[in-house]
Short mmCIF file of C-alpha atoms in Angstrom, two decimals:
data_model
loop_
_atom_site.label_atom_id
_atom_site.label_comp_id
_atom_site.label_asym_id
_atom_site.label_seq_id
_atom_site.Cartn_x
_atom_site.Cartn_y
_atom_site.Cartn_z
CA MET A 1 11.53 1.77 18.51
CA ASP A 2 12.59 -1.42 20.34
CA ASN A 3 12.54 -4.16 17.71
CA ARG A 4 12.52 -6.97 20.26
CA SER A 5 9.59 -5.43 22.11
CA GLU A 6 7.70 -4.88 18.86
CA ALA A 7 8.23 -8.49 17.78
CA ARG A 8 7.32 -9.87 21.22
CA GLU A 9 4.08 -7.92 21.48
CA PHE A 10 3.08 -8.54 17.89
CA LEU A 11 3.45 -12.32 18.17
CA SER A 12 1.80 -12.54 21.58
CA THR A 13 -1.22 -10.47 20.49
CA ARG A 14 -1.64 -12.56 17.33
CA ARG A 15 -1.46 -15.77 19.38
CA ALA A 16 -4.00 -14.47 21.89
CA ARG A 17 -6.71 -13.90 19.28
CA ILE A 18 -6.84 -17.51 17.96
CA THR A 19 -8.74 -20.25 19.78
CA PRO A 20 -7.76 -23.91 19.56
CA ASP A 21 -11.01 -24.59 17.73
CA GLU A 22 -10.17 -21.99 15.09
CA ALA A 23 -6.75 -23.55 14.68
CA GLY A 24 -8.20 -27.07 14.38
CA LEU A 25 -6.73 -28.22 17.67
CA PRO A 26 -8.47 -30.03 20.53
CA ALA A 27 -8.88 -27.78 23.58
CA TYR A 28 -7.27 -30.03 26.16
CA GLY A 29 -8.12 -29.20 29.74
CA GLY A 30 -11.04 -27.17 30.96
CA ASN A 31 -9.01 -24.51 32.76
CA ARG A 32 -6.92 -22.70 30.18
CA ARG A 33 -4.89 -19.80 31.53
CA VAL A 34 -4.63 -18.09 28.14
CA THR A 35 -7.42 -16.71 25.98
CA GLY A 36 -5.86 -17.90 22.74
CA LEU A 37 -3.33 -20.52 21.77
CA ARG A 38 -0.57 -21.68 24.06
CA ARG A 39 3.01 -21.31 22.89
CA GLU A 40 3.37 -25.07 22.52
CA GLU A 41 0.29 -25.12 20.29
CA VAL A 42 1.73 -22.46 18.00
CA ALA A 43 5.02 -24.37 17.90
CA LEU A 44 3.14 -27.53 16.91
CA LEU A 45 1.25 -25.75 14.15
CA ALA A 46 4.42 -24.10 12.83
CA GLY A 47 6.49 -27.26 12.98
CA VAL A 48 9.18 -25.87 15.29
CA SER A 49 10.28 -26.74 18.79
CA VAL A 50 8.63 -25.08 21.77
CA ASP A 51 11.98 -23.67 22.88
CA TYR A 52 12.57 -22.12 19.45
CA TYR A 53 9.12 -20.56 19.27
CA THR A 54 9.52 -19.25 22.83
CA ARG A 55 12.75 -17.55 21.71
CA LEU A 56 10.94 -15.99 18.75
CA GLU A 57 8.09 -14.72 20.89
CA ARG A 58 10.54 -13.20 23.32
CA GLY A 59 11.46 -10.92 20.44
CA ASP A 60 14.53 -12.63 19.02
CA LEU A 61 13.69 -12.95 15.32
CA SER A 62 17.30 -12.67 14.16
CA GLY A 63 18.27 -15.58 11.93
CA ALA A 64 14.71 -16.84 11.41
CA SER A 65 14.46 -18.28 7.91
CA ASP A 66 11.78 -17.37 5.40
CA SER A 67 10.33 -20.89 5.69
CA VAL A 68 10.02 -20.55 9.47
CA LEU A 69 8.40 -17.12 9.15
CA GLU A 70 5.98 -18.45 6.54
CA ALA A 71 5.08 -21.40 8.77
CA LEU A 72 4.57 -19.02 11.68
CA ALA A 73 2.34 -16.80 9.55
CA ARG A 74 0.19 -19.81 8.66
CA ALA A 75 0.01 -20.98 12.25
CA LEU A 76 -1.07 -17.55 13.46
CA ARG A 77 -3.44 -17.07 10.51
CA LEU A 78 -1.81 -13.78 9.51
CA ASP A 79 -3.17 -11.88 6.54
CA ASP A 80 -0.93 -10.38 3.85
CA ALA A 81 -0.25 -7.14 5.73
CA GLU A 82 0.52 -8.96 8.99
CA THR A 83 2.78 -11.44 7.20
CA ALA A 84 4.71 -8.61 5.58
CA HIS A 85 4.99 -6.95 9.00
CA LEU A 86 6.43 -10.15 10.50
CA PHE A 87 9.04 -10.30 7.74
CA ASP A 88 9.85 -6.61 8.26
CA LEU A 89 10.38 -7.19 11.98
CA ALA A 90 12.65 -10.15 11.22
CA ARG A 91 14.69 -8.14 8.70
CA ALA A 92 15.12 -5.33 11.22
CA ALA A 93 16.27 -7.69 13.97
CA GLY A 94 19.97 -7.48 14.65
CA VAL A 95 20.51 -4.56 12.25
CA SER A 96 22.22 -1.53 13.72
CA PRO A 97 20.08 1.61 14.02
CA GLY A 98 22.42 3.58 11.77
CA ALA A 99 22.05 1.08 8.95
CA LYS A 100 18.28 1.34 8.98
CA ARG A 101 17.95 5.13 8.91
CA ARG A 102 16.57 6.63 5.74
CA PRO A 103 17.91 9.89 4.35
CA LYS A 104 15.93 12.87 5.55
CA ARG A 105 13.41 14.15 3.04
CA ALA A 106 13.18 17.83 2.26
CA GLY A 107 9.40 17.86 2.56
CA THR A 108 8.86 18.59 -1.14
CA VAL A 109 7.90 16.70 -4.26
CA ARG A 110 9.60 16.78 -7.65
CA PRO A 111 8.17 19.32 -10.14
CA SER A 112 7.13 16.52 -12.49
CA ILE A 113 5.04 14.96 -9.72
CA GLN A 114 3.30 18.28 -9.09
CA ARG A 115 2.62 18.58 -12.82
CA LEU A 116 1.09 15.11 -12.73
CA LEU A 117 -1.14 16.15 -9.83
CA ASP A 118 -2.24 19.30 -11.62
CA ALA A 119 -3.05 17.30 -14.76
CA ILE A 120 -5.64 15.35 -12.75
CA THR A 121 -8.54 17.78 -12.92
CA GLU A 122 -11.65 15.75 -12.13
CA ALA A 123 -10.50 13.80 -9.07
CA PRO A 124 -8.85 14.89 -5.83
CA ALA A 125 -5.23 13.73 -5.70
CA ILE A 126 -2.81 13.99 -2.77
CA ILE A 127 0.83 13.03 -2.11
CA ARG A 128 1.78 11.94 1.41
CA ASP A 129 5.03 10.64 2.82
CA ASN A 130 5.81 7.80 5.22
CA HIS A 131 5.50 10.22 8.15
CA PHE A 132 1.87 10.90 7.13
CA ASP A 133 2.60 14.46 6.05
CA TYR A 134 0.55 15.78 3.15
CA LEU A 135 3.25 17.21 0.90
CA ALA A 136 1.31 18.20 -2.21
CA ALA A 137 -2.07 17.99 -3.91
CA ASN A 138 -3.99 19.19 -6.91
CA ARG A 139 -6.53 21.98 -6.45
CA LEU A 140 -9.42 19.56 -5.85
CA GLY A 141 -7.35 17.53 -3.40
CA ARG A 142 -6.58 20.62 -1.33
CA ALA A 143 -10.25 21.56 -1.43
CA LEU A 144 -11.40 18.09 -0.38
CA TYR A 145 -8.98 17.97 2.56
CA SER A 146 -9.15 21.68 3.30
CA PRO A 147 -9.52 21.10 7.09
CA VAL A 148 -6.21 19.19 7.05
CA PHE A 149 -4.41 21.56 4.66
CA SER A 150 -5.50 24.48 6.82
CA GLU A 151 -3.02 23.33 9.47
CA PRO A 152 0.52 24.82 9.39
CA ALA A 153 2.08 21.43 8.61
CA PRO A 154 -0.66 19.13 7.22
CA ASN A 155 -0.37 15.67 8.75
CA SER A 156 -3.19 13.15 8.57
CA ALA A 157 -2.31 11.46 11.87
CA ARG A 158 -2.06 14.65 13.91
CA PHE A 159 -5.29 15.93 12.40
CA ALA A 160 -7.19 12.70 13.09
CA PHE A 161 -6.11 12.37 16.71
CA LEU A 162 -5.43 15.90 17.91
CA ASN A 163 -7.85 18.17 16.02
CA PRO A 164 -11.42 18.10 17.41
CA ALA A 165 -12.72 18.88 13.90
CA ALA A 166 -11.67 15.40 12.77
CA ARG A 167 -14.65 13.73 14.44
CA GLU A 168 -17.03 15.77 12.31
CA PHE A 169 -14.94 15.58 9.15
CA TYR A 170 -14.73 11.77 9.40
CA PRO A 171 -18.21 10.30 10.11
CA ASP A 172 -16.45 6.94 10.53
CA TRP A 173 -13.85 8.38 12.89
CA ASP A 174 -13.52 5.16 14.89
CA ARG A 175 -12.77 3.12 11.77
CA VAL A 176 -10.57 5.80 10.22
CA THR A 177 -8.38 6.00 13.31
CA GLN A 178 -8.12 2.20 13.53
CA GLU A 179 -7.00 1.98 9.91
CA LEU A 180 -4.60 4.87 10.30
CA VAL A 181 -2.82 3.37 13.29
CA ALA A 182 -2.69 -0.05 11.61
CA THR A 183 -1.01 1.58 8.61
CA MET A 184 1.43 3.38 10.89
CA ARG A 185 2.26 0.08 12.58
CA GLY A 186 3.28 -1.38 9.22
CA GLU A 187 5.45 1.64 8.48
CA ALA A 188 7.10 1.39 11.89
CA GLY A 189 7.91 -2.27 11.23
CA ARG A 190 9.62 -1.37 7.96
CA ASN A 191 11.53 1.54 9.47
CA PRO A 192 11.94 0.99 13.22
CA TYR A 193 14.80 3.50 13.47
CA ASP A 194 13.08 6.35 11.64
CA LYS A 195 13.36 9.14 14.20
CA ARG A 196 10.63 11.34 12.71
CA LEU A 197 8.17 8.46 12.76
CA THR A 198 9.21 7.46 16.27
CA ASP A 199 8.77 11.06 17.43
CA LEU A 200 5.30 11.19 15.84
CA VAL A 201 4.27 7.98 17.60
CA GLY A 202 5.60 9.34 20.88
CA GLU A 203 3.77 12.63 20.47
CA LEU A 204 0.45 10.98 19.66
CA SER A 205 0.86 8.42 22.45
CA THR A 206 1.37 11.25 24.93
CA ARG A 207 -1.47 13.45 23.72
CA SER A 208 -4.18 10.99 22.64
CA ASP A 209 -5.71 8.20 24.71
CA ARG A 210 -7.37 6.85 21.57
CA PHE A 211 -4.05 6.57 19.75
CA ARG A 212 -2.35 4.96 22.74
CA THR A 213 -5.06 2.29 22.98
CA LEU A 214 -4.98 1.49 19.26
CA TRP A 215 -1.18 1.42 19.13
CA ALA A 216 -1.11 -1.17 21.91
CA ALA A 217 -3.28 -3.52 19.83
CA HIS A 218 -0.45 -4.08 17.29
CA ASN A 219 -2.86 -4.37 14.36
CA VAL A 220 -1.42 -3.98 10.87
CA ARG A 221 -3.13 -3.38 7.54
CA TYR A 222 -2.54 -2.13 4.02
CA HIS A 223 -4.02 1.19 2.94
CA ARG A 224 -4.45 0.62 -0.80
CA THR A 225 -8.11 0.96 -1.70
CA GLY A 226 -11.46 1.42 0.00
CA VAL A 227 -14.35 3.76 0.63
CA LYS A 228 -13.85 7.05 2.46
CA ARG A 229 -16.81 8.89 3.96
CA LEU A 230 -16.29 12.59 4.65
CA HIS A 231 -18.48 15.40 5.94
CA HIS A 232 -17.07 18.40 4.12
CA PRO A 233 -17.67 21.88 5.58
CA ILE A 234 -18.66 23.24 2.15
CA VAL A 235 -20.53 20.46 0.31
CA GLY A 236 -21.61 18.14 3.12
CA ASP A 237 -21.50 14.37 2.95
CA LEU A 238 -19.26 12.59 0.45
CA GLU A 239 -18.67 8.89 -0.16
CA LEU A 240 -15.59 8.37 -2.30
CA VAL A 241 -13.52 5.42 -3.45
CA TYR A 242 -9.81 5.92 -2.85
CA GLU A 243 -6.86 4.26 -4.56
CA ALA A 244 -3.34 4.55 -3.15
CA PHE A 245 -0.21 4.05 -5.23
CA GLU A 246 3.40 3.99 -4.08
CA LEU A 247 5.81 6.10 -6.15
CA PRO A 248 8.70 3.75 -7.02
CA ALA A 249 11.13 6.58 -7.80
CA ASP A 250 10.37 8.39 -4.54
CA ALA A 251 10.78 6.03 -1.60
CA GLY A 252 8.23 6.70 1.12
CA LEU A 253 5.84 8.72 -1.03
CA SER A 254 2.38 7.60 -2.12
CA LEU A 255 -0.31 9.08 -4.35
CA SER A 256 -3.97 8.82 -3.33
CA THR A 257 -6.87 9.60 -5.65
CA TYR A 258 -10.58 9.86 -4.85
CA THR A 259 -13.53 9.25 -7.18
CA ALA A 260 -17.31 9.09 -6.79
CA GLU A 261 -19.72 6.57 -8.25
CA PRO A 262 -21.18 7.92 -11.52
CA GLY A 263 -24.61 9.45 -11.06
CA SER A 264 -24.33 9.54 -7.28
CA ALA A 265 -24.98 12.42 -4.93
CA SER A 266 -21.29 12.36 -4.09
CA GLU A 267 -20.41 12.93 -7.74
CA ASP A 268 -22.66 16.00 -7.76
CA ALA A 269 -21.11 17.22 -4.51
CA LEU A 270 -17.61 16.72 -5.92
CA LYS A 271 -18.54 18.88 -8.94
CA VAL A 272 -19.82 21.59 -6.60
CA LEU A 273 -16.57 21.34 -4.64
CA ALA A 274 -14.57 21.71 -7.86
CA SER A 275 -16.51 24.89 -8.72
CA TRP A 276 -15.91 26.25 -5.24
CA ALA A 277 -12.20 25.39 -5.42
CA ALA A 278 -11.84 27.22 -8.72
CA THR A 279 -12.83 30.51 -7.11
CA ALA A 280 -12.16 30.10 -3.39
CA ASP A 281 -8.90 30.63 -1.57
CA VAL A 282 -8.24 26.94 -0.85
CA PRO A 283 -5.31 26.12 1.42
CA ALA A 284 -1.99 26.20 -0.39
CA PRO A 285 0.45 23.27 -0.44
CA MET A 286 2.97 22.85 2.36
CA PRO A 287 5.56 25.66 2.31
CA GLY A 288 8.39 24.75 -0.05
CA ALA A 289 6.32 22.42 -2.24
CA PRO A 290 6.47 23.44 -5.91
CA THR A 291 3.29 24.43 -7.70
CA THR A 292 2.36 24.87 -11.31
CA GLY A 293 -0.92 26.64 -10.99
CA GLY A 294 -3.07 23.55 -10.06
#
């Protein structure tokens, strides 16, 4: 991905969404040619020269200090995820593509991680990588996301945007796809020279109008906790709270767990799903992923 283009479009879209009134500035002149702040207004708020901010917004973040980036984040009213994305873009600026490539993953998880998954018996648990592949899960996790695991190479992004079943599986499909793309944007900022991720973005941009529109918005967000609503083909509607945890020893991997509110209809449905999973032929993990009977 073009780091300069990413930085340019991210800063310009953030500037466009803020009005002078929101920034505490007088709206001089009745005929503004921009919907948001002008470049000189952002420069004023950030305490830098107009020429310097113009250079930054043209995509040249190389050499920008932490204090300048922090001032820019305040001026543009960036949240935590957007601020981290700005810093990621700055760190990637001027770094050769070869230096930013991560080692290729084998598409498997360590046996101890699979044992951990299998030890979680009352909550769905899934491991995904930074390319949005589902690499492993416990039995209940595979049952919960059986429509995704039924695909030859389970990938949450491809399923959401390319499989027609996703619209029924996710009652909040519009919100789910927004959040998914915003999470992918953050990952792309951290690893702009990751070929597998770049290829995935290119594939989805070519095949999905929805993805292409969302990607152009340059929104960024964390995917750490929240409520997920699903319409499962076996047990119907579920409303679950998810928690996502990065695995420090396995760069790029994260563990997601799903629980229901005690006494809720979703808790009952999850118990029914567990009973079904214990006897049904639920989709197996991705080929090559170790299992321990889960």
